[in-house]
Amino acid sequence: MITVRTFAFPLAAAVMLASPAPAQDFYAGKTVELLVGAPPGGGYDIYARAIARHMTRYIPGNPTIIVKNMPGAGSAKAAQFISAMAPKDGTVFAGVMPGAIMGPLLDEKSEKVFDPTKVIYIGTANNGTRVCVTLKGSKIATFDDALKIKAKFGGSAPNDSTYEYGYLHKHTAGAQFDIVAGYRGTTDMALAMERGELDGLCGWDWSSFKAQRGDWLRDNKVNVLLQVSLQPHPELTRMGVPSVFNYVKNEADRKVVELVISQTVFQRSYILPPETPAAQVTTLRRAFDATMKDKQFLEEAEKLRIEITPLTGEQVQELVQKIYATPKEITERARRAIRP
């Protein structure tokens, strides 16, 4: 018995030393970076900073989470960094716009630099609804007006909903939009609307709109022209805001609209690099899931006027795989619909 114990102890110790470090040991004392693929002050920034404040409590070892903004190309810059350059050890993840995930499917130029089916999804905080808006006093008071009257609507860049949705409505519903691109985000576009430079914008997430410009709604300063999502939003429906599908001209266009706006199901996705170790993936996914149910986080979200309707990382991963299996003829038609 003594001999067995003498040899068994070093063997057990060797096995322990060879095993991966527990999550608590791995993250203890570390700093985790959360990159936001959007400018400061916008909806994606608001969500990410709120999540970072609470998620650390659910990661064993309680690492510090630092939020950094990495805007560019509708979050494609951040997505490409995560895919190709970020450490693959679970210490860097990113919050990206759904356009960055859809981009390689609908934009041939981005196919070689970022593969959304290869990154690892932690989860999404919100499956959202987007809207088209103008200010009171505008010549465009309803979406029916937009079908008859030319108007300047703001946009950012390809892969951003404010750019792509404007063209989508132009090509599938006949909206008379002139898209003025190049704005950094919805904050800049809202200011341009107030200055009279723009008549309005489309593709603004409803939750972000309420967080950024809740005063417009409170003071009856805004026309909400259209709601854009696969399922009607209860609040917008009560307000009498029509669905995008009321204006789609034919079945082929309907399939295009459904494909493009399917991205709203994973509106606020958070991604890890490919090849991130399974232990860290599981740790961050479970921490994210717990944060989405956390009482303190939900109370803060209510104060910030941001909606929390989460999906797990596993659910988002499966959904992205299904979207990328869309027949080629539909994706080709969709590519043309969201570009000039």
Coordinates of C-alpha atoms in Angstrom, one line a residue:
M1 CA 0.0 0.0 0.0
I2 CA 2.8 2.4 0.9
T3 CA 4.6 1.7 -2.4
V4 CA 1.4 2.3 -4.4
R5 CA 0.9 5.7 -2.6
T6 CA 4.5 6.7 -3.2
F7 CA 4.2 6.2 -7.0
A8 CA 0.6 7.4 -7.3
F9 CA 1.2 10.8 -5.8
P10 CA 3.7 12.1 -8.3
L11 CA 1.5 10.7 -11.1
A12 CA -1.5 12.6 -9.8
A13 CA 0.6 15.7 -9.5
A14 CA 1.9 15.4 -13.0
V15 CA -1.7 15.0 -14.4
M16 CA -2.8 18.1 -12.4
L17 CA 0.1 20.1 -13.8
A18 CA -0.6 19.0 -17.4
S19 CA -4.3 19.8 -17.2
P20 CA -5.6 23.2 -18.4
A21 CA -5.9 25.9 -15.8
P22 CA -9.4 26.2 -14.3
A23 CA -11.4 29.3 -15.6
Q24 CA -11.0 31.0 -12.2
D25 CA -7.2 30.6 -12.4
F26 CA -7.1 31.7 -16.0
Y27 CA -9.1 34.9 -15.7
A28 CA -7.9 35.9 -12.2
G29 CA -5.9 39.1 -12.4
K30 CA -6.4 39.4 -16.2
T31 CA -7.8 42.3 -18.2
V32 CA -10.3 41.4 -20.9
E33 CA -10.9 43.8 -23.8
L34 CA -14.4 44.3 -25.3
L35 CA -14.1 45.9 -28.7
V36 CA -17.1 47.9 -29.9
G37 CA -17.4 48.0 -33.7
A38 CA -19.1 51.4 -33.6
P39 CA -18.3 55.0 -32.5
P40 CA -18.7 56.2 -28.8
G41 CA -22.1 57.3 -27.7
G42 CA -24.2 55.2 -30.1
G43 CA -26.5 52.3 -29.3
Y44 CA -23.8 49.6 -29.7
D45 CA -21.5 51.5 -27.3
I46 CA -24.3 51.9 -24.7
Y47 CA -25.1 48.2 -24.8
A48 CA -21.4 47.1 -24.6
R49 CA -20.5 49.3 -21.7
A50 CA -23.6 48.2 -19.7
I51 CA -22.8 44.5 -20.3
A52 CA -19.1 45.0 -19.4
R53 CA -20.1 46.6 -16.0
H54 CA -22.0 43.4 -15.0
M55 CA -20.5 40.5 -16.9
T56 CA -17.2 40.5 -14.9
R57 CA -19.1 39.3 -11.8
Y58 CA -20.0 36.1 -13.6
I59 CA -16.6 35.3 -15.0
P60 CA -14.6 33.2 -12.5
G61 CA -11.7 35.2 -11.3
N62 CA -13.5 38.5 -11.9
P63 CA -11.2 40.0 -14.6
T64 CA -11.4 43.7 -15.4
I65 CA -13.3 44.3 -18.7
I66 CA -12.1 47.3 -20.6
V67 CA -14.3 48.6 -23.4
K68 CA -12.6 50.1 -26.5
N69 CA -14.2 51.5 -29.6
M70 CA -13.0 50.2 -33.0
P71 CA -15.4 51.7 -35.5
G72 CA -15.0 51.3 -39.2
A73 CA -16.9 49.8 -42.2
G74 CA -20.0 49.0 -40.3
S75 CA -18.1 46.9 -37.6
A76 CA -16.2 45.0 -40.3
K77 CA -13.0 46.4 -39.0
A78 CA -13.6 45.0 -35.5
A79 CA -14.8 41.7 -37.0
Q80 CA -11.7 41.3 -39.1
F81 CA -9.5 42.1 -36.2
I82 CA -11.2 39.4 -34.1
S83 CA -11.0 36.9 -36.9
A84 CA -7.4 37.4 -37.9
M85 CA -5.3 39.4 -35.3
A86 CA -6.8 39.2 -31.8
P87 CA -5.4 36.8 -29.3
K88 CA -7.2 33.4 -29.4
D89 CA -7.2 32.9 -25.6
G90 CA -10.5 34.4 -24.5
T91 CA -9.1 37.8 -23.4
V92 CA -10.5 39.8 -26.4
F93 CA -14.1 39.7 -27.8
A94 CA -16.1 42.2 -29.8
G95 CA -19.6 43.6 -30.1
V96 CA -20.4 43.9 -33.8
M97 CA -23.3 45.2 -35.9
P98 CA -25.2 42.4 -37.6
G99 CA -24.3 44.0 -41.0
A100 CA -20.7 42.9 -40.4
I101 CA -22.0 39.3 -40.0
M102 CA -24.2 39.5 -43.1
G103 CA -21.6 41.5 -45.1
P104 CA -19.6 38.5 -46.5
L105 CA -22.9 37.0 -47.7
L106 CA -24.1 40.1 -49.3
D107 CA -20.9 41.9 -50.2
E108 CA -18.4 40.0 -52.3
K109 CA -15.5 42.3 -51.3
S110 CA -15.6 41.1 -47.7
E111 CA -15.6 37.4 -48.3
K112 CA -11.9 36.9 -48.2
V113 CA -11.1 38.8 -45.0
F114 CA -13.8 37.7 -42.5
D115 CA -15.8 34.4 -42.4
P116 CA -18.8 34.8 -40.0
T117 CA -19.3 31.1 -39.9
K118 CA -15.8 30.6 -38.3
V119 CA -15.9 33.1 -35.4
I120 CA -17.4 31.9 -32.1
Y121 CA -20.6 33.6 -30.8
I122 CA -21.0 34.4 -27.1
G123 CA -24.6 35.6 -27.5
T124 CA -26.7 38.5 -28.5
A125 CA -28.3 40.9 -26.1
N126 CA -31.1 42.0 -28.3
N127 CA -33.1 40.9 -31.4
G128 CA -34.3 44.2 -32.6
T129 CA -36.6 46.2 -34.8
R130 CA -35.4 49.0 -36.9
V131 CA -37.2 52.1 -38.0
C132 CA -37.3 55.0 -40.5
V133 CA -37.8 58.4 -38.9
T134 CA -38.2 62.1 -39.9
L135 CA -38.8 65.1 -37.7
K136 CA -42.1 66.8 -37.4
G137 CA -42.5 69.5 -40.0
S138 CA -40.7 67.4 -42.6
K139 CA -42.1 67.0 -46.1
I140 CA -42.0 63.3 -45.3
A141 CA -44.6 62.6 -42.6
T142 CA -45.4 59.0 -43.5
F143 CA -43.8 56.3 -45.5
D144 CA -46.4 56.8 -48.2
D145 CA -45.0 60.3 -48.6
A146 CA -41.6 58.7 -49.1
L147 CA -42.9 56.8 -52.1
K148 CA -43.9 60.1 -53.9
I149 CA -41.5 62.8 -52.7
K150 CA -37.7 62.9 -53.1
A151 CA -35.9 63.2 -49.8
K152 CA -32.3 63.1 -48.4
F153 CA -31.8 60.2 -46.0
G154 CA -28.6 59.7 -44.1
G155 CA -26.4 56.7 -44.2
S156 CA -23.0 55.5 -42.9
A157 CA -21.3 52.9 -45.1
P158 CA -21.8 49.4 -46.5
N159 CA -22.5 46.9 -43.7
D160 CA -24.3 49.5 -41.7
S161 CA -28.1 49.4 -41.5
T162 CA -28.6 53.1 -42.1
Y163 CA -26.9 52.7 -45.5
E164 CA -28.3 49.4 -46.6
Y165 CA -31.8 49.7 -45.4
G166 CA -32.2 53.0 -47.2
Y167 CA -31.3 51.3 -50.5
L168 CA -33.4 48.2 -49.5
H169 CA -36.6 50.4 -49.2
K170 CA -35.7 52.3 -52.3
H171 CA -35.3 49.1 -54.4
T172 CA -38.1 46.9 -52.9
A173 CA -40.7 49.5 -52.0
G174 CA -40.0 52.3 -54.4
A175 CA -39.0 54.9 -51.7
Q176 CA -37.7 58.1 -53.4
F177 CA -34.6 58.3 -51.2
D178 CA -31.3 60.0 -52.1
I179 CA -28.9 58.3 -49.7
V180 CA -26.3 60.7 -48.3
A181 CA -23.5 58.5 -47.0
G182 CA -20.4 59.1 -44.9
Y183 CA -21.9 59.9 -41.5
R184 CA -20.1 58.2 -38.5
G185 CA -23.2 57.0 -36.9
T186 CA -26.8 57.8 -35.8
T187 CA -25.7 60.4 -33.4
D188 CA -24.2 62.5 -36.2
M189 CA -27.2 61.8 -38.5
A190 CA -29.6 63.0 -35.8
L191 CA -27.7 66.2 -35.5
A192 CA -27.8 66.6 -39.3
M193 CA -31.6 66.1 -39.2
E194 CA -31.9 68.9 -36.5
R195 CA -29.8 71.2 -38.7
G196 CA -32.0 70.5 -41.7
E197 CA -29.2 68.8 -43.7
L198 CA -31.1 65.5 -43.8
D199 CA -34.8 64.7 -44.0
G200 CA -34.5 61.5 -42.1
L201 CA -32.8 58.1 -41.8
C202 CA -33.7 54.4 -42.0
G203 CA -32.2 51.5 -40.2
W204 CA -32.1 53.1 -36.7
D205 CA -32.6 50.4 -34.1
W206 CA -35.7 51.2 -32.1
S207 CA -34.1 50.5 -28.8
S208 CA -31.1 52.7 -29.6
F209 CA -33.4 55.4 -30.9
K210 CA -35.2 55.5 -27.5
A211 CA -31.9 55.5 -25.6
Q212 CA -30.3 58.3 -27.8
R213 CA -33.3 60.5 -28.7
G214 CA -36.1 59.6 -26.3
D215 CA -36.8 63.3 -26.0
W216 CA -38.0 63.4 -29.6
L217 CA -40.6 60.7 -28.8
R218 CA -41.5 62.3 -25.5
D219 CA -41.9 65.8 -27.0
N220 CA -43.7 64.6 -30.1
K221 CA -40.9 65.8 -32.4
V222 CA -40.6 62.7 -34.5
N223 CA -42.5 60.8 -37.3
V224 CA -41.8 57.0 -37.1
L225 CA -42.5 56.0 -40.7
L226 CA -41.8 52.3 -40.8
Q227 CA -41.0 49.3 -38.6
V228 CA -38.6 46.8 -40.0
S229 CA -38.4 43.3 -38.5
L230 CA -39.5 39.8 -39.2
Q231 CA -42.3 40.1 -36.6
P232 CA -44.2 43.2 -35.7
H233 CA -43.0 45.1 -32.6
P234 CA -45.9 45.4 -30.1
E235 CA -45.1 49.0 -29.1
L236 CA -44.7 50.3 -32.6
T237 CA -47.8 48.4 -33.7
R238 CA -49.8 50.2 -31.0
M239 CA -48.4 53.5 -32.3
G240 CA -49.8 52.6 -35.7
V241 CA -46.4 52.3 -37.4
P242 CA -46.7 50.1 -40.5
S243 CA -44.6 47.1 -41.2
V244 CA -42.0 47.0 -44.0
F245 CA -43.9 44.1 -45.5
N246 CA -46.9 46.3 -46.2
Y247 CA -44.8 47.9 -49.0
V248 CA -42.9 45.0 -50.5
K249 CA -44.0 44.8 -54.2
N250 CA -43.7 41.0 -55.0
E251 CA -42.8 37.6 -53.6
A252 CA -39.2 37.8 -54.9
D253 CA -38.7 41.1 -53.1
R254 CA -40.2 39.7 -50.0
K255 CA -37.6 36.9 -49.9
V256 CA -34.9 39.5 -50.3
V257 CA -36.3 41.7 -47.5
E258 CA -36.6 38.6 -45.2
L259 CA -33.0 37.7 -45.8
V260 CA -31.6 41.2 -45.3
I261 CA -33.6 41.9 -42.1
S262 CA -33.0 38.4 -40.6
Q263 CA -29.9 40.0 -39.1
T264 CA -32.2 41.9 -36.6
V265 CA -32.6 38.5 -34.8
F266 CA -29.0 38.8 -33.7
Q267 CA -28.9 42.6 -33.3
R268 CA -26.2 42.9 -30.6
S269 CA -23.9 40.0 -31.2
Y270 CA -20.6 39.4 -29.3
I271 CA -17.9 37.3 -31.0
L272 CA -14.7 35.5 -30.1
P273 CA -11.8 34.6 -32.4
P274 CA -11.8 31.2 -34.1
E275 CA -9.9 28.5 -32.2
T276 CA -10.6 30.1 -28.8
P277 CA -10.2 27.2 -26.3
A278 CA -13.5 25.5 -25.4
A279 CA -13.1 26.2 -21.7
Q280 CA -12.9 30.0 -22.2
V281 CA -15.8 29.8 -24.7
T282 CA -18.0 28.0 -22.2
T283 CA -17.0 30.4 -19.4
L284 CA -17.8 33.5 -21.4
R285 CA -21.0 32.1 -22.9
R286 CA -22.3 31.2 -19.4
A287 CA -21.2 34.5 -18.0
F288 CA -23.1 36.3 -20.8
D289 CA -26.2 34.3 -20.3
A290 CA -26.2 35.0 -16.6
T291 CA -25.7 38.7 -17.2
M292 CA -28.8 38.8 -19.4
K293 CA -30.8 37.5 -16.4
D294 CA -29.1 39.6 -13.8
K295 CA -31.4 41.9 -11.8
Q296 CA -28.9 44.8 -11.5
F297 CA -28.1 44.6 -15.2
L298 CA -31.8 44.6 -16.2
E299 CA -32.5 47.5 -13.9
E300 CA -29.7 49.5 -15.5
A301 CA -31.0 48.5 -19.0
E302 CA -34.4 49.9 -18.1
K303 CA -32.8 53.2 -17.0
L304 CA -30.8 53.4 -20.2
R305 CA -34.0 52.5 -22.2
I306 CA -32.3 49.6 -24.0
E307 CA -34.3 46.4 -24.7
I308 CA -32.9 43.0 -23.6
T309 CA -34.2 40.1 -25.6
P310 CA -31.2 37.7 -25.7
L311 CA -30.2 34.6 -27.6
T312 CA -27.5 32.2 -26.4
G313 CA -24.2 31.9 -28.3
E314 CA -25.3 28.4 -29.5
Q315 CA -28.5 29.8 -30.9
V316 CA -26.7 32.6 -32.8
Q317 CA -24.1 30.2 -34.1
E318 CA -26.8 27.9 -35.5
L319 CA -28.8 30.8 -37.0
V320 CA -25.7 32.2 -38.8
Q321 CA -25.0 28.8 -40.3
K322 CA -28.6 28.6 -41.6
I323 CA -28.5 32.1 -43.2
Y324 CA -25.3 31.2 -45.0
A325 CA -27.0 28.2 -46.6
T326 CA -29.5 30.6 -48.4
P327 CA -29.8 29.8 -52.1
K328 CA -27.5 31.8 -54.3
E329 CA -30.2 33.4 -56.5
I330 CA -31.8 35.0 -53.4
T331 CA -28.4 36.3 -52.0
E332 CA -27.5 37.7 -55.5
R333 CA -30.8 39.6 -55.6
A334 CA -30.3 40.9 -52.1
R335 CA -26.8 42.1 -52.9
R336 CA -28.2 44.3 -55.6
A337 CA -31.0 45.6 -53.4
I338 CA -28.8 47.1 -50.7
R339 CA -26.3 48.9 -52.9
P340 CA -26.7 52.0 -55.1

